[in-house]
């Protein structure tokens, strides 16, 4: 099966040949040279139009040198030769000749603006990396010799750049609000410092793609958008930062180049592709510092759609005489009303047909954008064809349920389906008339609950072992203080068309212009773990379903708390864990007791495995949370008096003493097993099975502890306990060392035990100020 290469035209190279028949006969007979008059070419640098991708190239851009590289069967290197260029013709083209073509040549690659192309580079242009020069860009194109000698083909040359375009949806505030200053807008960091001469795929990061160390903030545009040209870069490598304004305050926002946001699959930045980022919503203040945005994960502070305006041909079929290829299936947001599908056909007539499945009436029509574009060849396994871009008009999806439609594209006897999926409409976040308010102790805590929830750390599915908990109303395990109000609209109905609905755990009742959701009295102040749902049916008969959770707690770590108790590696204050966190609650059974434990460390965003030297898990560093000092000063009894446990711990939870870990170890609940990653790397995984909890397994991350700013024992699982060393353990309450020493729980290579350490350096009652800081896994003060 042949592979179709397709890229939009940036620069045309017109090859006009004479005596083609004689030349074909000469080469076909194995001669080393084409006819004496040579092959005459006209090289054209056309003006850029709106339909052609323009980057930093200007009207004064020129070609200083063109080199022809020849390949035979199976892309075997045959040699290279200069393409001689004459003075510009009246029509703006440049006459050029290739005087010699090696015997056995099947494909000719053309490379511009390299004066020192080596034989080694020419043998594999996809593995030949060069520094980028935007003023004198390397361009590449290819054509089969058969095509070259049988007509007057156009060979497309491509610069090794992609373009990223930033736009703002009409529904968002005026552009001047999003782009508050002349130099604001789009910043792309960590794009490749080098690019291959010929397209190399860029599906995975490679060592050859050295990231840049400086930011590129060169913006162009007419005030309604920004554009930045970037080098070809692997998926997930580049940082996309938008500088915008929210409520009058400028900030930095990180955007993921997601082609599949649900599964966090990002685009590679491919040459000649235009990646359009459209800002659809600004929810919160951005990061004050650029570095903070770069070091963060993409999040919901700013929402955007990302579209590749030149999508790759994803699916292709062939028969004996021709081929048909189409772009990938599309996944769109509910409100999106436009979808684009690219097709390529090599059928001689270049005809095609489109059929929309009869039941998919929400796909209204399609339009052909522009005329067909002839695609280039690339190597002996490719053939040229005609490419079309089809634009489909869609109805927005106003239901919660996603829907998928089918478009069938045919050319000749070949047929392919492309699926268009629209996500369900998110009434909870996107309906401006149904903003849920969160109340704490009967006072408004958050007037736009779901917008706030999206900023809470540790609640997204990717931070919850895949569990979805950021889609509902949360009552806290233990002592609950929260309730919720949902705007009540004309025609709204609860199940059974009642004014009060209860499922035994919570109650939804009419309260003036709102539906009020409260926890039932007999369900308050307990540690039952459950979740439920209720449905509001609106006047249009559309069901809006809310999930209710009693599975975790909210807790805020303030800057003051972090500054007082938290240490970071290297002393970098930006690494301190602060803000609002969500922690899942689980039950774990020891030999003597059952404990209510948080599903992750204090300050942790992730509850997945973390092993620092294993590639598959090194990105889960958020599972460590913070490294905390257990105290600032020595105490007369234990770590619960006037220090970390009471001041920093969530209400109702505390640092466990050593007997808790000993009980869990004695019961055999806490296990360390040797496992292997998908790539065959062996590692120790420490975990514990839970009892009657939504999560069946919780993990204990590796990461050691800090002594001052230095990381110690990174391949150990370590937790503070609040057990103070005293009396039989070596210190009487009269000893100057009493109050400085605490037990900690330690796991290394599967060995589980209790060790002790002085929480601050010094001896004989002295405090030098060099503290130890360890992670914390907290439990409820209530033991079942």
PDB file of C-alpha atoms in Angstrom, residues 335-517:
ATOM      1  CA  UNK A 335     -20.707  24.202  21.194  1.00  0.00           C
ATOM      2  CA  UNK A 336     -18.462  23.751  18.145  1.00  0.00           C
ATOM      3  CA  UNK A 337     -20.431  24.310  14.926  1.00  0.00           C
ATOM      4  CA  UNK A 338     -17.725  23.614  12.347  1.00  0.00           C
ATOM      5  CA  UNK A 339     -15.735  20.503  11.464  1.00  0.00           C
ATOM      6  CA  UNK A 340     -13.077  20.057   8.796  1.00  0.00           C
ATOM      7  CA  UNK A 341     -12.122  16.828   7.039  1.00  0.00           C
ATOM      8  CA  UNK A 342      -9.223  16.494   4.609  1.00  0.00           C
ATOM      9  CA  UNK A 343      -9.250  13.936   1.815  1.00  0.00           C
ATOM     10  CA  UNK A 344      -6.702  12.948  -0.814  1.00  0.00           C
ATOM     11  CA  UNK A 345      -7.480  10.936  -3.925  1.00  0.00           C
ATOM     12  CA  UNK A 346      -5.151   9.722  -6.687  1.00  0.00           C
ATOM     13  CA  UNK A 347      -8.059   8.896  -9.001  1.00  0.00           C
ATOM     14  CA  UNK A 348      -7.200  10.399 -12.393  1.00  0.00           C
ATOM     15  CA  UNK A 349     -10.434  12.417 -12.519  1.00  0.00           C
ATOM     16  CA  UNK A 350      -9.860  13.538  -8.877  1.00  0.00           C
ATOM     17  CA  UNK A 351     -13.603  13.178  -8.183  1.00  0.00           C
ATOM     18  CA  UNK A 352     -15.142  12.306  -4.820  1.00  0.00           C
ATOM     19  CA  UNK A 353     -18.544  12.015  -3.116  1.00  0.00           C
ATOM     20  CA  UNK A 354     -19.683  12.756   0.433  1.00  0.00           C
ATOM     21  CA  UNK A 355     -22.619  11.111   2.220  1.00  0.00           C
ATOM     22  CA  UNK A 356     -23.804  12.013   5.712  1.00  0.00           C
ATOM     23  CA  UNK A 357     -25.616   9.236   7.568  1.00  0.00           C
ATOM     24  CA  UNK A 358     -29.378   9.900   7.366  1.00  0.00           C
ATOM     25  CA  UNK A 359     -29.870   9.803  11.150  1.00  0.00           C
ATOM     26  CA  UNK A 360     -27.119  12.361  11.761  1.00  0.00           C
ATOM     27  CA  UNK A 361     -29.301  15.375  11.007  1.00  0.00           C
ATOM     28  CA  UNK A 362     -27.180  17.600  13.266  1.00  0.00           C
ATOM     29  CA  UNK A 363     -24.465  17.519  10.580  1.00  0.00           C
ATOM     30  CA  UNK A 364     -26.173  20.011   8.304  1.00  0.00           C
ATOM     31  CA  UNK A 365     -24.038  20.462   5.194  1.00  0.00           C
ATOM     32  CA  UNK A 366     -20.513  20.762   3.889  1.00  0.00           C
ATOM     33  CA  UNK A 367     -18.620  23.170   1.669  1.00  0.00           C
ATOM     34  CA  UNK A 368     -15.456  22.632  -0.319  1.00  0.00           C
ATOM     35  CA  UNK A 369     -12.836  25.185   0.717  1.00  0.00           C
ATOM     36  CA  UNK A 370     -10.913  26.254  -2.368  1.00  0.00           C
ATOM     37  CA  UNK A 371      -9.857  24.101  -5.282  1.00  0.00           C
ATOM     38  CA  UNK A 372      -8.025  20.816  -5.115  1.00  0.00           C
ATOM     39  CA  UNK A 373      -4.337  21.059  -4.253  1.00  0.00           C
ATOM     40  CA  UNK A 374      -1.866  18.698  -5.875  1.00  0.00           C
ATOM     41  CA  UNK A 375       0.077  16.883  -3.183  1.00  0.00           C
ATOM     42  CA  UNK A 376       3.813  16.233  -3.468  1.00  0.00           C
ATOM     43  CA  UNK A 377       5.545  12.915  -3.645  1.00  0.00           C
ATOM     44  CA  UNK A 378       8.050  11.829  -1.023  1.00  0.00           C
ATOM     45  CA  UNK A 379      10.138   8.799  -1.875  1.00  0.00           C
ATOM     46  CA  UNK A 380       9.473   5.667  -3.874  1.00  0.00           C
ATOM     47  CA  UNK A 381       6.500   4.632  -1.698  1.00  0.00           C
ATOM     48  CA  UNK A 382       4.480   7.760  -2.393  1.00  0.00           C
ATOM     49  CA  UNK A 383       2.375   9.038  -5.238  1.00  0.00           C
ATOM     50  CA  UNK A 384       0.896  12.442  -5.931  1.00  0.00           C
ATOM     51  CA  UNK A 385      -2.824  13.058  -5.697  1.00  0.00           C
ATOM     52  CA  UNK A 386      -5.376  15.808  -5.238  1.00  0.00           C
ATOM     53  CA  UNK A 387      -6.256  17.092  -1.776  1.00  0.00           C
ATOM     54  CA  UNK A 388      -9.533  18.688  -0.730  1.00  0.00           C
ATOM     55  CA  UNK A 389     -10.555  20.373   2.501  1.00  0.00           C
ATOM     56  CA  UNK A 390     -14.229  19.941   3.408  1.00  0.00           C
ATOM     57  CA  UNK A 391     -15.938  22.166   5.961  1.00  0.00           C
ATOM     58  CA  UNK A 392     -19.040  20.771   7.692  1.00  0.00           C
ATOM     59  CA  UNK A 393     -21.622  22.907   9.497  1.00  0.00           C
ATOM     60  CA  UNK A 394     -22.948  21.397  12.745  1.00  0.00           C
ATOM     61  CA  UNK A 395     -25.740  22.113  15.187  1.00  0.00           C
ATOM     62  CA  UNK A 396     -24.434  22.612  18.737  1.00  0.00           C
ATOM     63  CA  UNK A 397     -25.124  19.753  21.133  1.00  0.00           C
ATOM     64  CA  UNK A 398     -27.489  20.953  23.880  1.00  0.00           C
ATOM     65  CA  UNK A 399     -27.757  17.572  25.618  1.00  0.00           C
ATOM     66  CA  UNK A 400     -25.456  16.131  28.258  1.00  0.00           C
ATOM     67  CA  UNK A 401     -24.931  12.974  26.208  1.00  0.00           C
ATOM     68  CA  UNK A 402     -22.157  12.990  23.571  1.00  0.00           C
ATOM     69  CA  UNK A 403     -23.136  12.082  20.015  1.00  0.00           C
ATOM     70  CA  UNK A 404     -21.227  10.653  17.077  1.00  0.00           C
ATOM     71  CA  UNK A 405     -22.045  11.091  13.393  1.00  0.00           C
ATOM     72  CA  UNK A 406     -20.629   9.334  10.344  1.00  0.00           C
ATOM     73  CA  UNK A 407     -19.428  10.912   7.123  1.00  0.00           C
ATOM     74  CA  UNK A 408     -18.676   8.504   4.256  1.00  0.00           C
ATOM     75  CA  UNK A 409     -16.238   9.732   1.622  1.00  0.00           C
ATOM     76  CA  UNK A 410     -15.862   7.831  -1.634  1.00  0.00           C
ATOM     77  CA  UNK A 411     -13.696   8.173  -4.697  1.00  0.00           C
ATOM     78  CA  UNK A 412     -14.292   5.713  -7.505  1.00  0.00           C
ATOM     79  CA  UNK A 413     -14.954   2.363  -5.852  1.00  0.00           C
ATOM     80  CA  UNK A 414     -13.121   3.251  -2.624  1.00  0.00           C
ATOM     81  CA  UNK A 415     -14.966   4.344   0.533  1.00  0.00           C
ATOM     82  CA  UNK A 416     -13.851   5.505   3.983  1.00  0.00           C
ATOM     83  CA  UNK A 417     -15.782   6.667   7.059  1.00  0.00           C
ATOM     84  CA  UNK A 418     -14.824   9.606   9.261  1.00  0.00           C
ATOM     85  CA  UNK A 419     -16.506   9.894  12.678  1.00  0.00           C
ATOM     86  CA  UNK A 420     -17.428  13.310  14.091  1.00  0.00           C
ATOM     87  CA  UNK A 421     -18.070  13.241  17.845  1.00  0.00           C
ATOM     88  CA  UNK A 422     -19.541  16.169  19.751  1.00  0.00           C
ATOM     89  CA  UNK A 423     -19.111  16.135  23.527  1.00  0.00           C
ATOM     90  CA  UNK A 424     -22.178  16.520  25.700  1.00  0.00           C
ATOM     91  CA  UNK A 425     -23.057  20.022  26.840  1.00  0.00           C
ATOM     92  CA  UNK A 426     -21.725  20.687  30.322  1.00  0.00           C
ATOM     93  CA  UNK A 427     -24.616  22.484  32.024  1.00  0.00           C
ATOM     94  CA  UNK A 428     -22.676  22.653  35.274  1.00  0.00           C
ATOM     95  CA  UNK A 429     -19.781  24.665  33.840  1.00  0.00           C
ATOM     96  CA  UNK A 430     -21.006  26.181  30.601  1.00  0.00           C
ATOM     97  CA  UNK A 431     -24.596  27.238  31.286  1.00  0.00           C
ATOM     98  CA  UNK A 432     -24.371  30.866  32.476  1.00  0.00           C
ATOM     99  CA  UNK A 433     -27.912  30.654  33.935  1.00  0.00           C
ATOM    100  CA  UNK A 434     -27.104  27.717  36.233  1.00  0.00           C
ATOM    101  CA  UNK A 435     -24.033  28.723  38.167  1.00  0.00           C
ATOM    102  CA  UNK A 436     -23.940  26.583  41.286  1.00  0.00           C
ATOM    103  CA  UNK A 437     -23.092  28.343  44.553  1.00  0.00           C
ATOM    104  CA  UNK A 438     -21.239  26.578  47.362  1.00  0.00           C
ATOM    105  CA  UNK A 439     -22.109  27.510  50.948  1.00  0.00           C
ATOM    106  CA  UNK A 440     -19.981  26.919  54.018  1.00  0.00           C
ATOM    107  CA  UNK A 441     -21.738  27.191  57.384  1.00  0.00           C
ATOM    108  CA  UNK A 442     -24.694  28.779  55.515  1.00  0.00           C
ATOM    109  CA  UNK A 443     -22.536  31.563  54.051  1.00  0.00           C
ATOM    110  CA  UNK A 444     -21.553  31.814  50.396  1.00  0.00           C
ATOM    111  CA  UNK A 445     -18.118  30.272  49.982  1.00  0.00           C
ATOM    112  CA  UNK A 446     -17.938  30.088  46.166  1.00  0.00           C
ATOM    113  CA  UNK A 447     -20.413  31.868  43.903  1.00  0.00           C
ATOM    114  CA  UNK A 448     -19.313  29.836  40.869  1.00  0.00           C
ATOM    115  CA  UNK A 449     -18.613  26.440  42.381  1.00  0.00           C
ATOM    116  CA  UNK A 450     -17.610  24.448  39.291  1.00  0.00           C
ATOM    117  CA  UNK A 451     -15.248  27.147  38.026  1.00  0.00           C
ATOM    118  CA  UNK A 452     -13.627  27.073  41.472  1.00  0.00           C
ATOM    119  CA  UNK A 453     -13.597  23.265  41.554  1.00  0.00           C
ATOM    120  CA  UNK A 454     -11.568  23.173  38.349  1.00  0.00           C
ATOM    121  CA  UNK A 455      -8.793  25.031  40.164  1.00  0.00           C
ATOM    122  CA  UNK A 456      -8.745  22.717  43.181  1.00  0.00           C
ATOM    123  CA  UNK A 457      -5.627  20.561  43.170  1.00  0.00           C
ATOM    124  CA  UNK A 458      -5.867  16.792  43.204  1.00  0.00           C
ATOM    125  CA  UNK A 459      -9.418  16.342  41.902  1.00  0.00           C
ATOM    126  CA  UNK A 460      -9.003  15.950  38.144  1.00  0.00           C
ATOM    127  CA  UNK A 461      -9.294  12.392  36.746  1.00  0.00           C
ATOM    128  CA  UNK A 462      -5.613  12.355  35.764  1.00  0.00           C
ATOM    129  CA  UNK A 463      -4.770  12.967  39.456  1.00  0.00           C
ATOM    130  CA  UNK A 464      -7.271  10.419  40.767  1.00  0.00           C
ATOM    131  CA  UNK A 465      -6.128   7.120  39.233  1.00  0.00           C
ATOM    132  CA  UNK A 466      -8.756   7.865  36.593  1.00  0.00           C
ATOM    133  CA  UNK A 467     -11.635   8.339  39.064  1.00  0.00           C
ATOM    134  CA  UNK A 468     -13.949  11.196  38.061  1.00  0.00           C
ATOM    135  CA  UNK A 469     -14.724  13.483  40.999  1.00  0.00           C
ATOM    136  CA  UNK A 470     -14.601  16.975  39.518  1.00  0.00           C
ATOM    137  CA  UNK A 471     -18.124  16.663  38.103  1.00  0.00           C
ATOM    138  CA  UNK A 472     -20.279  16.884  41.203  1.00  0.00           C
ATOM    139  CA  UNK A 473     -21.162  18.334  44.585  1.00  0.00           C
ATOM    140  CA  UNK A 474     -18.914  17.358  47.490  1.00  0.00           C
ATOM    141  CA  UNK A 475     -19.906  16.911  51.104  1.00  0.00           C
ATOM    142  CA  UNK A 476     -16.883  16.330  53.295  1.00  0.00           C
ATOM    143  CA  UNK A 477     -16.253  13.091  55.161  1.00  0.00           C
ATOM    144  CA  UNK A 478     -16.337  13.620  58.900  1.00  0.00           C
ATOM    145  CA  UNK A 479     -17.753  16.971  59.971  1.00  0.00           C
ATOM    146  CA  UNK A 480     -19.437  18.541  56.935  1.00  0.00           C
ATOM    147  CA  UNK A 481     -19.975  22.307  56.636  1.00  0.00           C
ATOM    148  CA  UNK A 482     -21.063  22.563  52.985  1.00  0.00           C
ATOM    149  CA  UNK A 483     -24.352  22.919  51.105  1.00  0.00           C
ATOM    150  CA  UNK A 484     -25.205  24.040  47.568  1.00  0.00           C
ATOM    151  CA  UNK A 485     -27.723  26.161  45.656  1.00  0.00           C
ATOM    152  CA  UNK A 486     -28.602  25.684  41.973  1.00  0.00           C
ATOM    153  CA  UNK A 487     -30.651  28.364  40.145  1.00  0.00           C
ATOM    154  CA  UNK A 488     -34.224  27.166  39.650  1.00  0.00           C
ATOM    155  CA  UNK A 489     -35.631  27.892  36.187  1.00  0.00           C
ATOM    156  CA  UNK A 490     -39.225  28.001  34.975  1.00  0.00           C
ATOM    157  CA  UNK A 491     -40.294  24.507  34.000  1.00  0.00           C
ATOM    158  CA  UNK A 492     -37.678  22.719  36.128  1.00  0.00           C
ATOM    159  CA  UNK A 493     -38.764  19.410  37.612  1.00  0.00           C
ATOM    160  CA  UNK A 494     -37.255  17.007  40.124  1.00  0.00           C
ATOM    161  CA  UNK A 495     -37.903  13.245  39.765  1.00  0.00           C
ATOM    162  CA  UNK A 496     -41.602  12.633  40.393  1.00  0.00           C
ATOM    163  CA  UNK A 497     -42.285  16.352  39.914  1.00  0.00           C
ATOM    164  CA  UNK A 498     -41.900  16.923  43.662  1.00  0.00           C
ATOM    165  CA  UNK A 499     -40.615  19.977  45.497  1.00  0.00           C
ATOM    166  CA  UNK A 500     -38.368  17.920  47.759  1.00  0.00           C
ATOM    167  CA  UNK A 501     -36.318  14.907  46.711  1.00  0.00           C
ATOM    168  CA  UNK A 502     -34.191  12.710  48.970  1.00  0.00           C
ATOM    169  CA  UNK A 503     -32.295   9.480  48.432  1.00  0.00           C
ATOM    170  CA  UNK A 504     -31.543   8.850  52.116  1.00  0.00           C
ATOM    171  CA  UNK A 505     -28.138  10.545  52.109  1.00  0.00           C
ATOM    172  CA  UNK A 506     -28.919  14.048  50.837  1.00  0.00           C
ATOM    173  CA  UNK A 507     -31.945  16.196  50.052  1.00  0.00           C
ATOM    174  CA  UNK A 508     -32.775  18.517  47.143  1.00  0.00           C
ATOM    175  CA  UNK A 509     -35.534  20.995  47.940  1.00  0.00           C
ATOM    176  CA  UNK A 510     -37.099  24.107  46.436  1.00  0.00           C
ATOM    177  CA  UNK A 511     -35.804  27.240  48.155  1.00  0.00           C
ATOM    178  CA  UNK A 512     -37.164  30.356  46.464  1.00  0.00           C
ATOM    179  CA  UNK A 513     -35.339  30.833  43.171  1.00  0.00           C
ATOM    180  CA  UNK A 514     -32.997  27.921  43.898  1.00  0.00           C
ATOM    181  CA  UNK A 515     -32.766  24.210  44.396  1.00  0.00           C
ATOM    182  CA  UNK A 516     -30.947  23.692  47.694  1.00  0.00           C
ATOM    183  CA  UNK A 517     -28.855  20.560  48.185  1.00  0.00           C
TER     184      UNK A 517
END
